[in-house]
Amino acid sequence: AASAGKPAIQLIGGPQMTSRYKDDRVGACTDCRKFWTRYRAGELTKPENDAVEGRLVTTAGTCAVMGTASTMAAIAESLGMTLPGTAAIPAVHADRLRAAEATGARAVALARSELSPARIITAKSIENAVRVLLAIGGSANGVVHLAGIGGRLGVKLDLRRLNELSDTTPVLAAVKPVGTEFYMEDFFAAGGIGAVLRELKPLLHLDCMTVTGETLGDRLAAEEGAYVDRRVILSRDKPLEPQGGLVAVFGTLAPDGAIIKRSAATPSLFEKTARAIV
C-alpha cells in the first residue's frame, strides 16, 4: 500500500507441515504450549519434552496453525493481492513452486499494466478481509495489520464496525488454535481461502478488483462447485461458531478498545469477578 500507484503482487512463503510425537500429531505453535504445560505439571520428563521440541518444526515454513503468518496470508488473498488459492499452500508442497512461477509471470504482466494496489486495496476490500479474518478465527494481530494497511490509504478500521461485522460473520475454519484437530495443511487440502470466500459470498463486496484483473465475484463464479472438506471448513448455515472469532472490548483498561480472540477462549472467561493481584 506504500507504493499504491505502482503495480505489485504478493507471494506467500507458506506454512510448515506437521510431524508426529508418539501418537500425537504435532506442529508449532499451539502444541508447543500444550506440551510445555504438561511438562510444567510434571506429566512429561525433561528428555520427553526435549523429544517433543525436536518434532514441532520438521519442515521449512511458518507456523502449522492459524497464527499471524497464515492469517496475514489469508488477508492478502482476501484483499486480492495474491493469486487465487495461494495463501495456504504448504511451504514444501510442489504447488508452492508452481505458485511462485505463476506469480512471477503475473508480476511481469502487471508491470505492463495500470493495475495498482490503490485500485485493489479499498475500503470495500478491507472489509472483505475483515470478514475472512473473523471467519477463520485468525490472529488478533490481523486487526493491527489491517488497520495499518488501511491507514496508508486513508481508510480507518473502526473497532465498533469490526464488532458489527463480527456479530454477523460466523467462524467457519476448524483450524488450531480455534479447532482441536486440524492444521494449515488440512485447511489447504480442504479448499483454502477460496472455500471460505465462497461461503461468505452473500456478505462480501463482489465488485472488488483483484491482482488477476478480475473481480472477486468473477473469481468466485469460476470456482463454483469446487471441492470443500466440511470437517475443516464448515458451511455458513452450520458454522463452528455463530459469531466471528475476534471482538473488540472497551473499558477502563482499554478505553480506545482491545482485541480478544473469543473463538479460542473458554466462554466462562468472558465475564469474571475475581480478586486481582497487581
PDB file of C-alpha atoms in Angstrom:
ATOM      1  CA  ALA A   1       0.000   0.000   0.000  1.00  0.00           C
ATOM      2  CA  ALA A   2       3.010   2.271   0.470  1.00  0.00           C
ATOM      3  CA  SER A   3       3.542   2.039  -3.295  1.00  0.00           C
ATOM      4  CA  ALA A   4      -0.133   2.354  -4.095  1.00  0.00           C
ATOM      5  CA  GLY A   5       0.496   3.803  -7.542  1.00  0.00           C
ATOM      6  CA  LYS A   6       2.856   1.067  -8.762  1.00  0.00           C
ATOM      7  CA  PRO A   7       1.912  -2.453  -9.944  1.00  0.00           C
ATOM      8  CA  ALA A   8       2.502  -5.079  -7.241  1.00  0.00           C
ATOM      9  CA  ILE A   9       1.716  -8.686  -6.336  1.00  0.00           C
ATOM     10  CA  GLN A  10       2.402 -10.685  -3.197  1.00  0.00           C
ATOM     11  CA  LEU A  11       3.895 -14.172  -2.835  1.00  0.00           C
ATOM     12  CA  ILE A  12       3.431 -16.135   0.393  1.00  0.00           C
ATOM     13  CA  GLY A  13       6.084 -18.442   1.889  1.00  0.00           C
ATOM     14  CA  GLY A  14       3.558 -20.959   3.203  1.00  0.00           C
ATOM     15  CA  PRO A  15       3.048 -22.925   6.436  1.00  0.00           C
ATOM     16  CA  GLN A  16       5.146 -25.867   7.554  1.00  0.00           C
ATOM     17  CA  MET A  17       3.902 -29.456   7.514  1.00  0.00           C
ATOM     18  CA  THR A  18       3.102 -31.321  10.724  1.00  0.00           C
ATOM     19  CA  SER A  19       5.051 -34.129  12.330  1.00  0.00           C
ATOM     20  CA  ARG A  20       4.491 -36.851  14.940  1.00  0.00           C
ATOM     21  CA  TYR A  21       5.483 -37.380  18.547  1.00  0.00           C
ATOM     22  CA  LYS A  22       4.460 -40.911  19.510  1.00  0.00           C
ATOM     23  CA  ASP A  23       0.664 -40.984  18.994  1.00  0.00           C
ATOM     24  CA  ASP A  24       0.301 -37.208  18.741  1.00  0.00           C
ATOM     25  CA  ARG A  25       0.290 -35.168  15.556  1.00  0.00           C
ATOM     26  CA  VAL A  26       2.248 -32.027  16.363  1.00  0.00           C
ATOM     27  CA  GLY A  27       3.206 -28.687  14.866  1.00  0.00           C
ATOM     28  CA  ALA A  28       4.150 -25.238  16.092  1.00  0.00           C
ATOM     29  CA  CYS A  29       2.756 -23.173  17.739  1.00  0.00           C
ATOM     30  CA  THR A  30      -0.309 -24.379  19.705  1.00  0.00           C
ATOM     31  CA  ASP A  31       1.246 -27.753  20.506  1.00  0.00           C
ATOM     32  CA  CYS A  32       4.334 -26.039  21.964  1.00  0.00           C
ATOM     33  CA  ARG A  33       2.199 -24.581  24.721  1.00  0.00           C
ATOM     34  CA  LYS A  34       0.237 -27.782  25.275  1.00  0.00           C
ATOM     35  CA  PHE A  35       3.300 -29.932  25.873  1.00  0.00           C
ATOM     36  CA  TRP A  36       5.105 -27.199  27.838  1.00  0.00           C
ATOM     37  CA  THR A  37       2.108 -27.057  30.196  1.00  0.00           C
ATOM     38  CA  ARG A  38       2.260 -30.830  30.627  1.00  0.00           C
ATOM     39  CA  TYR A  39       5.993 -30.620  31.334  1.00  0.00           C
ATOM     40  CA  ARG A  40       5.500 -27.908  33.979  1.00  0.00           C
ATOM     41  CA  ALA A  41       2.759 -30.036  35.552  1.00  0.00           C
ATOM     42  CA  GLY A  42       5.198 -32.931  35.889  1.00  0.00           C
ATOM     43  CA  GLU A  43       3.426 -35.098  33.317  1.00  0.00           C
ATOM     44  CA  LEU A  44       6.463 -35.124  30.988  1.00  0.00           C
ATOM     45  CA  THR A  45      10.115 -35.682  31.831  1.00  0.00           C
ATOM     46  CA  LYS A  46      12.839 -33.349  30.559  1.00  0.00           C
ATOM     47  CA  PRO A  47      14.016 -35.882  27.909  1.00  0.00           C
ATOM     48  CA  GLU A  48      10.399 -36.339  26.761  1.00  0.00           C
ATOM     49  CA  ASN A  49       9.889 -32.580  26.483  1.00  0.00           C
ATOM     50  CA  ASP A  50      13.147 -32.276  24.535  1.00  0.00           C
ATOM     51  CA  ALA A  51      11.920 -35.005  22.169  1.00  0.00           C
ATOM     52  CA  VAL A  52       8.676 -33.073  21.610  1.00  0.00           C
ATOM     53  CA  GLU A  53      10.647 -29.923  20.788  1.00  0.00           C
ATOM     54  CA  GLY A  54      12.573 -31.898  18.181  1.00  0.00           C
ATOM     55  CA  ARG A  55       9.329 -32.828  16.389  1.00  0.00           C
ATOM     56  CA  LEU A  56       7.486 -29.489  16.442  1.00  0.00           C
ATOM     57  CA  VAL A  57       9.261 -27.946  13.435  1.00  0.00           C
ATOM     58  CA  THR A  58      10.391 -30.537  10.895  1.00  0.00           C
ATOM     59  CA  THR A  59       9.971 -28.649   7.618  1.00  0.00           C
ATOM     60  CA  ALA A  60      10.504 -25.124   6.351  1.00  0.00           C
ATOM     61  CA  GLY A  61       7.590 -22.744   6.643  1.00  0.00           C
ATOM     62  CA  THR A  62       5.620 -20.600   9.044  1.00  0.00           C
ATOM     63  CA  CYS A  63       3.532 -21.944  11.948  1.00  0.00           C
ATOM     64  CA  ALA A  64       1.479 -25.032  11.152  1.00  0.00           C
ATOM     65  CA  VAL A  65      -1.571 -23.469  12.792  1.00  0.00           C
ATOM     66  CA  MET A  66      -3.636 -20.357  12.045  1.00  0.00           C
ATOM     67  CA  GLY A  67      -1.088 -17.987  13.566  1.00  0.00           C
ATOM     68  CA  THR A  68      -0.185 -14.496  12.445  1.00  0.00           C
ATOM     69  CA  ALA A  69       1.690 -15.594   9.294  1.00  0.00           C
ATOM     70  CA  SER A  70      -1.124 -17.723   7.883  1.00  0.00           C
ATOM     71  CA  THR A  71      -3.658 -15.124   8.971  1.00  0.00           C
ATOM     72  CA  MET A  72      -1.852 -12.421   7.007  1.00  0.00           C
ATOM     73  CA  ALA A  73      -1.546 -14.751   4.010  1.00  0.00           C
ATOM     74  CA  ALA A  74      -5.323 -15.218   4.162  1.00  0.00           C
ATOM     75  CA  ILE A  75      -5.803 -11.464   4.396  1.00  0.00           C
ATOM     76  CA  ALA A  76      -3.510 -10.858   1.409  1.00  0.00           C
ATOM     77  CA  GLU A  77      -5.559 -13.255  -0.722  1.00  0.00           C
ATOM     78  CA  SER A  78      -8.825 -11.783   0.576  1.00  0.00           C
ATOM     79  CA  LEU A  79      -7.637  -8.300  -0.355  1.00  0.00           C
ATOM     80  CA  GLY A  80      -6.965  -9.555  -3.880  1.00  0.00           C
ATOM     81  CA  MET A  81      -3.194  -9.057  -3.687  1.00  0.00           C
ATOM     82  CA  THR A  82      -2.157 -12.692  -4.302  1.00  0.00           C
ATOM     83  CA  LEU A  83      -3.080 -15.214  -6.951  1.00  0.00           C
ATOM     84  CA  PRO A  84      -6.246 -17.136  -6.013  1.00  0.00           C
ATOM     85  CA  GLY A  85      -5.656 -20.266  -3.971  1.00  0.00           C
ATOM     86  CA  THR A  86      -2.071 -19.496  -2.980  1.00  0.00           C
ATOM     87  CA  ALA A  87      -2.424 -18.351   0.644  1.00  0.00           C
ATOM     88  CA  ALA A  88      -2.432 -21.742   2.360  1.00  0.00           C
ATOM     89  CA  ILE A  89      -0.134 -23.868   0.163  1.00  0.00           C
ATOM     90  CA  PRO A  90       2.414 -25.553   2.484  1.00  0.00           C
ATOM     91  CA  ALA A  91       5.958 -24.246   2.115  1.00  0.00           C
ATOM     92  CA  VAL A  92       7.379 -27.596   0.945  1.00  0.00           C
ATOM     93  CA  HIS A  93       4.462 -28.524  -1.355  1.00  0.00           C
ATOM     94  CA  ALA A  94       5.107 -28.686  -5.098  1.00  0.00           C
ATOM     95  CA  ASP A  95       2.182 -26.300  -5.620  1.00  0.00           C
ATOM     96  CA  ARG A  96       4.203 -23.631  -3.811  1.00  0.00           C
ATOM     97  CA  LEU A  97       6.798 -23.738  -6.618  1.00  0.00           C
ATOM     98  CA  ARG A  98       4.052 -23.595  -9.232  1.00  0.00           C
ATOM     99  CA  ALA A  99       2.509 -20.632  -7.416  1.00  0.00           C
ATOM    100  CA  ALA A 100       5.881 -18.860  -7.392  1.00  0.00           C
ATOM    101  CA  GLU A 101       6.299 -19.309 -11.150  1.00  0.00           C
ATOM    102  CA  ALA A 102       2.743 -18.160 -11.835  1.00  0.00           C
ATOM    103  CA  THR A 103       3.229 -15.163  -9.548  1.00  0.00           C
ATOM    104  CA  GLY A 104       6.395 -14.201 -11.393  1.00  0.00           C
ATOM    105  CA  ALA A 105       4.611 -14.383 -14.725  1.00  0.00           C
ATOM    106  CA  ARG A 106       1.775 -12.263 -13.373  1.00  0.00           C
ATOM    107  CA  ALA A 107       4.267  -9.745 -11.961  1.00  0.00           C
ATOM    108  CA  VAL A 108       5.687  -9.220 -15.458  1.00  0.00           C
ATOM    109  CA  ALA A 109       2.196  -8.713 -16.856  1.00  0.00           C
ATOM    110  CA  LEU A 110       1.354  -6.272 -14.069  1.00  0.00           C
ATOM    111  CA  ALA A 111       4.470  -4.239 -14.826  1.00  0.00           C
ATOM    112  CA  ARG A 112       2.983  -3.603 -18.272  1.00  0.00           C
ATOM    113  CA  SER A 113      -0.457  -2.737 -16.913  1.00  0.00           C
ATOM    114  CA  GLU A 114      -2.025   0.079 -14.930  1.00  0.00           C
ATOM    115  CA  LEU A 115      -3.473  -2.171 -12.224  1.00  0.00           C
ATOM    116  CA  SER A 116      -2.037  -0.845  -8.956  1.00  0.00           C
ATOM    117  CA  PRO A 117      -2.646  -1.641  -5.258  1.00  0.00           C
ATOM    118  CA  ALA A 118      -4.679   1.564  -4.965  1.00  0.00           C
ATOM    119  CA  ARG A 119      -7.309   0.011  -7.255  1.00  0.00           C
ATOM    120  CA  ILE A 120      -7.273  -3.278  -5.336  1.00  0.00           C
ATOM    121  CA  ILE A 121      -6.951  -2.291  -1.675  1.00  0.00           C
ATOM    122  CA  THR A 122     -10.014  -0.174  -0.915  1.00  0.00           C
ATOM    123  CA  ALA A 123     -12.437   0.318   1.971  1.00  0.00           C
ATOM    124  CA  LYS A 124     -14.577  -2.470   0.474  1.00  0.00           C
ATOM    125  CA  SER A 125     -11.738  -4.975   0.052  1.00  0.00           C
ATOM    126  CA  ILE A 126     -10.508  -4.247   3.579  1.00  0.00           C
ATOM    127  CA  GLU A 127     -13.996  -5.025   4.863  1.00  0.00           C
ATOM    128  CA  ASN A 128     -13.911  -8.282   2.870  1.00  0.00           C
ATOM    129  CA  ALA A 129     -10.585  -9.119   4.509  1.00  0.00           C
ATOM    130  CA  VAL A 130     -12.049  -8.400   7.949  1.00  0.00           C
ATOM    131  CA  ARG A 131     -14.881 -10.824   7.206  1.00  0.00           C
ATOM    132  CA  VAL A 132     -12.382 -13.536   6.284  1.00  0.00           C
ATOM    133  CA  LEU A 133     -10.249 -12.775   9.342  1.00  0.00           C
ATOM    134  CA  LEU A 134     -13.308 -13.265  11.540  1.00  0.00           C
ATOM    135  CA  ALA A 135     -14.427 -16.412   9.710  1.00  0.00           C
ATOM    136  CA  ILE A 136     -11.071 -18.196  10.010  1.00  0.00           C
ATOM    137  CA  GLY A 137     -10.633 -17.304  13.680  1.00  0.00           C
ATOM    138  CA  GLY A 138      -7.412 -15.598  12.665  1.00  0.00           C
ATOM    139  CA  SER A 139      -4.753 -13.915  14.755  1.00  0.00           C
ATOM    140  CA  ALA A 140      -5.665 -10.774  16.703  1.00  0.00           C
ATOM    141  CA  ASN A 141      -2.583  -9.230  15.080  1.00  0.00           C
ATOM    142  CA  GLY A 142      -4.543  -9.266  11.824  1.00  0.00           C
ATOM    143  CA  VAL A 143      -6.624  -6.345  13.099  1.00  0.00           C
ATOM    144  CA  VAL A 144      -3.482  -4.298  13.799  1.00  0.00           C
ATOM    145  CA  HIS A 145      -2.020  -5.019  10.367  1.00  0.00           C
ATOM    146  CA  LEU A 146      -5.272  -4.330   8.530  1.00  0.00           C
ATOM    147  CA  ALA A 147      -5.556  -1.035  10.375  1.00  0.00           C
ATOM    148  CA  GLY A 148      -2.032  -0.204   9.207  1.00  0.00           C
ATOM    149  CA  ILE A 149      -2.726  -1.200   5.599  1.00  0.00           C
ATOM    150  CA  GLY A 150      -5.907   0.836   5.561  1.00  0.00           C
ATOM    151  CA  GLY A 151      -4.201   3.751   7.252  1.00  0.00           C
ATOM    152  CA  ARG A 152      -1.704   4.021   4.382  1.00  0.00           C
ATOM    153  CA  LEU A 153      -4.654   4.636   2.088  1.00  0.00           C
ATOM    154  CA  GLY A 154      -6.567   6.878   4.461  1.00  0.00           C
ATOM    155  CA  VAL A 155      -9.100   4.136   5.307  1.00  0.00           C
ATOM    156  CA  LYS A 156      -9.851   3.883   9.037  1.00  0.00           C
ATOM    157  CA  LEU A 157     -10.609   0.482  10.563  1.00  0.00           C
ATOM    158  CA  ASP A 158     -13.189   1.353  13.206  1.00  0.00           C
ATOM    159  CA  LEU A 159     -13.363  -1.188  16.056  1.00  0.00           C
ATOM    160  CA  ARG A 160     -17.092  -0.700  16.538  1.00  0.00           C
ATOM    161  CA  ARG A 161     -17.591  -1.511  12.866  1.00  0.00           C
ATOM    162  CA  LEU A 162     -15.383  -4.557  13.439  1.00  0.00           C
ATOM    163  CA  ASN A 163     -17.831  -5.703  16.123  1.00  0.00           C
ATOM    164  CA  GLU A 164     -20.773  -5.207  13.765  1.00  0.00           C
ATOM    165  CA  LEU A 165     -19.062  -7.421  11.206  1.00  0.00           C
ATOM    166  CA  SER A 166     -18.119  -9.952  13.879  1.00  0.00           C
ATOM    167  CA  ASP A 167     -21.711 -10.259  15.058  1.00  0.00           C
ATOM    168  CA  THR A 168     -22.784 -11.256  11.527  1.00  0.00           C
ATOM    169  CA  THR A 169     -19.786 -13.377  10.458  1.00  0.00           C
ATOM    170  CA  PRO A 170     -19.617 -16.997  11.666  1.00  0.00           C
ATOM    171  CA  VAL A 171     -16.410 -18.924  12.356  1.00  0.00           C
ATOM    172  CA  LEU A 172     -16.021 -21.483   9.563  1.00  0.00           C
ATOM    173  CA  ALA A 173     -12.465 -22.823   9.848  1.00  0.00           C
ATOM    174  CA  ALA A 174     -11.848 -25.580  12.404  1.00  0.00           C
ATOM    175  CA  VAL A 175      -8.093 -24.999  12.380  1.00  0.00           C
ATOM    176  CA  LYS A 176      -5.964 -24.802  15.520  1.00  0.00           C
ATOM    177  CA  PRO A 177      -5.952 -22.880  17.807  1.00  0.00           C
ATOM    178  CA  VAL A 178      -9.711 -22.498  17.253  1.00  0.00           C
ATOM    179  CA  GLY A 179     -10.281 -26.122  16.284  1.00  0.00           C
ATOM    180  CA  THR A 180      -8.813 -29.079  18.154  1.00  0.00           C
ATOM    181  CA  GLU A 181      -7.657 -31.316  15.313  1.00  0.00           C
ATOM    182  CA  PHE A 182      -6.763 -29.624  12.022  1.00  0.00           C
ATOM    183  CA  TYR A 183      -3.718 -27.714  10.791  1.00  0.00           C
ATOM    184  CA  MET A 184      -2.952 -25.404   7.866  1.00  0.00           C
ATOM    185  CA  GLU A 185      -2.073 -28.272   5.533  1.00  0.00           C
ATOM    186  CA  ASP A 186      -5.575 -29.649   6.173  1.00  0.00           C
ATOM    187  CA  PHE A 187      -7.059 -26.221   5.516  1.00  0.00           C
ATOM    188  CA  PHE A 188      -5.256 -26.086   2.166  1.00  0.00           C
ATOM    189  CA  ALA A 189      -6.470 -29.552   1.164  1.00  0.00           C
ATOM    190  CA  ALA A 190      -9.998 -28.676   2.327  1.00  0.00           C
ATOM    191  CA  GLY A 191     -10.353 -25.800  -0.134  1.00  0.00           C
ATOM    192  CA  GLY A 192      -8.382 -22.952   1.434  1.00  0.00           C
ATOM    193  CA  ILE A 193      -9.384 -19.311   1.364  1.00  0.00           C
ATOM    194  CA  GLY A 194     -11.398 -19.832  -1.822  1.00  0.00           C
ATOM    195  CA  ALA A 195     -13.788 -22.112   0.057  1.00  0.00           C
ATOM    196  CA  VAL A 196     -14.158 -19.554   2.855  1.00  0.00           C
ATOM    197  CA  LEU A 197     -14.791 -16.735   0.381  1.00  0.00           C
ATOM    198  CA  ARG A 198     -17.444 -18.744  -1.464  1.00  0.00           C
ATOM    199  CA  GLU A 199     -19.185 -19.496   1.824  1.00  0.00           C
ATOM    200  CA  LEU A 200     -19.134 -15.810   2.774  1.00  0.00           C
ATOM    201  CA  LYS A 201     -20.212 -14.678  -0.696  1.00  0.00           C
ATOM    202  CA  PRO A 202     -23.545 -13.080   0.363  1.00  0.00           C
ATOM    203  CA  LEU A 203     -21.634 -10.956   2.888  1.00  0.00           C
ATOM    204  CA  LEU A 204     -18.842  -9.744   0.591  1.00  0.00           C
ATOM    205  CA  HIS A 205     -18.327  -6.825  -1.791  1.00  0.00           C
ATOM    206  CA  LEU A 206     -18.021  -8.823  -5.020  1.00  0.00           C
ATOM    207  CA  ASP A 207     -17.102  -5.858  -7.211  1.00  0.00           C
ATOM    208  CA  CYS A 208     -13.634  -5.566  -5.627  1.00  0.00           C
ATOM    209  CA  MET A 209     -10.756  -5.857  -8.101  1.00  0.00           C
ATOM    210  CA  THR A 210      -8.037  -8.499  -7.674  1.00  0.00           C
ATOM    211  CA  VAL A 211      -4.446  -8.757  -8.842  1.00  0.00           C
ATOM    212  CA  THR A 212      -5.505 -11.068 -11.689  1.00  0.00           C
ATOM    213  CA  GLY A 213      -7.515  -8.259 -13.271  1.00  0.00           C
ATOM    214  CA  GLU A 214     -10.857  -9.888 -12.489  1.00  0.00           C
ATOM    215  CA  THR A 215     -13.284  -9.006  -9.730  1.00  0.00           C
ATOM    216  CA  LEU A 216     -13.799 -11.115  -6.630  1.00  0.00           C
ATOM    217  CA  GLY A 217     -17.238 -12.015  -7.973  1.00  0.00           C
ATOM    218  CA  ASP A 218     -15.691 -13.288 -11.219  1.00  0.00           C
ATOM    219  CA  ARG A 219     -13.227 -15.409  -9.284  1.00  0.00           C
ATOM    220  CA  LEU A 220     -15.866 -16.996  -7.053  1.00  0.00           C
ATOM    221  CA  ALA A 221     -18.183 -17.682 -10.002  1.00  0.00           C
ATOM    222  CA  ALA A 222     -15.371 -19.570 -11.754  1.00  0.00           C
ATOM    223  CA  GLU A 223     -14.770 -21.674  -8.620  1.00  0.00           C
ATOM    224  CA  GLU A 224     -18.408 -22.590  -8.039  1.00  0.00           C
ATOM    225  CA  GLY A 225     -18.775 -26.278  -7.216  1.00  0.00           C
ATOM    226  CA  ALA A 226     -15.147 -26.766  -6.161  1.00  0.00           C
ATOM    227  CA  TYR A 227     -14.443 -29.426  -3.512  1.00  0.00           C
ATOM    228  CA  VAL A 228     -14.696 -28.470   0.173  1.00  0.00           C
ATOM    229  CA  ASP A 229     -13.900 -30.734   3.136  1.00  0.00           C
ATOM    230  CA  ARG A 230     -16.683 -29.809   5.539  1.00  0.00           C
ATOM    231  CA  ARG A 231     -14.830 -31.271   8.515  1.00  0.00           C
ATOM    232  CA  VAL A 232     -12.291 -28.458   8.191  1.00  0.00           C
ATOM    233  CA  ILE A 233     -14.230 -25.624   6.519  1.00  0.00           C
ATOM    234  CA  LEU A 234     -17.826 -25.599   7.674  1.00  0.00           C
ATOM    235  CA  SER A 235     -20.853 -24.144   5.912  1.00  0.00           C
ATOM    236  CA  ARG A 236     -22.379 -20.799   6.863  1.00  0.00           C
ATOM    237  CA  ASP A 237     -25.642 -22.420   7.967  1.00  0.00           C
ATOM    238  CA  LYS A 238     -23.766 -24.931  10.179  1.00  0.00           C
ATOM    239  CA  PRO A 239     -20.747 -22.949  11.437  1.00  0.00           C
ATOM    240  CA  LEU A 240     -18.217 -23.813  14.083  1.00  0.00           C
ATOM    241  CA  GLU A 241     -19.387 -20.723  15.987  1.00  0.00           C
ATOM    242  CA  PRO A 242     -22.210 -18.298  15.105  1.00  0.00           C
ATOM    243  CA  GLN A 243     -20.132 -15.141  15.621  1.00  0.00           C
ATOM    244  CA  GLY A 244     -16.715 -14.020  14.438  1.00  0.00           C
ATOM    245  CA  GLY A 245     -13.512 -15.176  16.072  1.00  0.00           C
ATOM    246  CA  LEU A 246     -12.389 -11.702  17.149  1.00  0.00           C
ATOM    247  CA  VAL A 247     -14.153  -8.928  19.000  1.00  0.00           C
ATOM    248  CA  ALA A 248     -13.181  -5.514  20.354  1.00  0.00           C
ATOM    249  CA  VAL A 249     -13.830  -4.798  24.026  1.00  0.00           C
ATOM    250  CA  PHE A 250     -13.855  -1.405  25.723  1.00  0.00           C
ATOM    251  CA  GLY A 251     -13.423  -0.435  29.359  1.00  0.00           C
ATOM    252  CA  THR A 252     -11.263   1.348  31.899  1.00  0.00           C
ATOM    253  CA  LEU A 253      -8.212  -0.753  30.997  1.00  0.00           C
ATOM    254  CA  ALA A 254      -8.617  -0.071  27.277  1.00  0.00           C
ATOM    255  CA  PRO A 255     -10.808   2.999  26.665  1.00  0.00           C
ATOM    256  CA  ASP A 256      -9.888   3.012  22.954  1.00  0.00           C
ATOM    257  CA  GLY A 257     -10.554  -0.721  22.642  1.00  0.00           C
ATOM    258  CA  ALA A 258      -8.672  -4.004  22.829  1.00  0.00           C
ATOM    259  CA  ILE A 259      -8.968  -7.179  20.761  1.00  0.00           C
ATOM    260  CA  ILE A 260      -9.748 -10.617  22.152  1.00  0.00           C
ATOM    261  CA  LYS A 261      -9.904 -13.887  20.249  1.00  0.00           C
ATOM    262  CA  ARG A 262     -13.170 -15.188  21.609  1.00  0.00           C
ATOM    263  CA  SER A 263     -13.175 -18.254  19.376  1.00  0.00           C
ATOM    264  CA  ALA A 264     -10.069 -19.562  21.194  1.00  0.00           C
ATOM    265  CA  ALA A 265     -11.243 -18.685  24.700  1.00  0.00           C
ATOM    266  CA  THR A 266     -13.232 -20.606  27.273  1.00  0.00           C
ATOM    267  CA  PRO A 267     -16.713 -18.995  27.407  1.00  0.00           C
ATOM    268  CA  SER A 268     -16.618 -18.912  31.218  1.00  0.00           C
ATOM    269  CA  LEU A 269     -13.760 -16.410  31.000  1.00  0.00           C
ATOM    270  CA  PHE A 270     -15.826 -13.758  29.206  1.00  0.00           C
ATOM    271  CA  GLU A 271     -17.445 -12.475  32.408  1.00  0.00           C
ATOM    272  CA  LYS A 272     -15.485 -12.973  35.598  1.00  0.00           C
ATOM    273  CA  THR A 273     -15.439 -11.373  39.028  1.00  0.00           C
ATOM    274  CA  ALA A 274     -12.280 -12.175  40.905  1.00  0.00           C
ATOM    275  CA  ARG A 275      -9.501 -10.782  43.058  1.00  0.00           C
ATOM    276  CA  ALA A 276      -6.789  -9.062  41.028  1.00  0.00           C
ATOM    277  CA  ILE A 277      -3.183  -9.355  42.190  1.00  0.00           C
ATOM    278  CA  VAL A 278      -1.245  -6.424  40.707  1.00  0.00           C
TER     279      VAL A 278
END
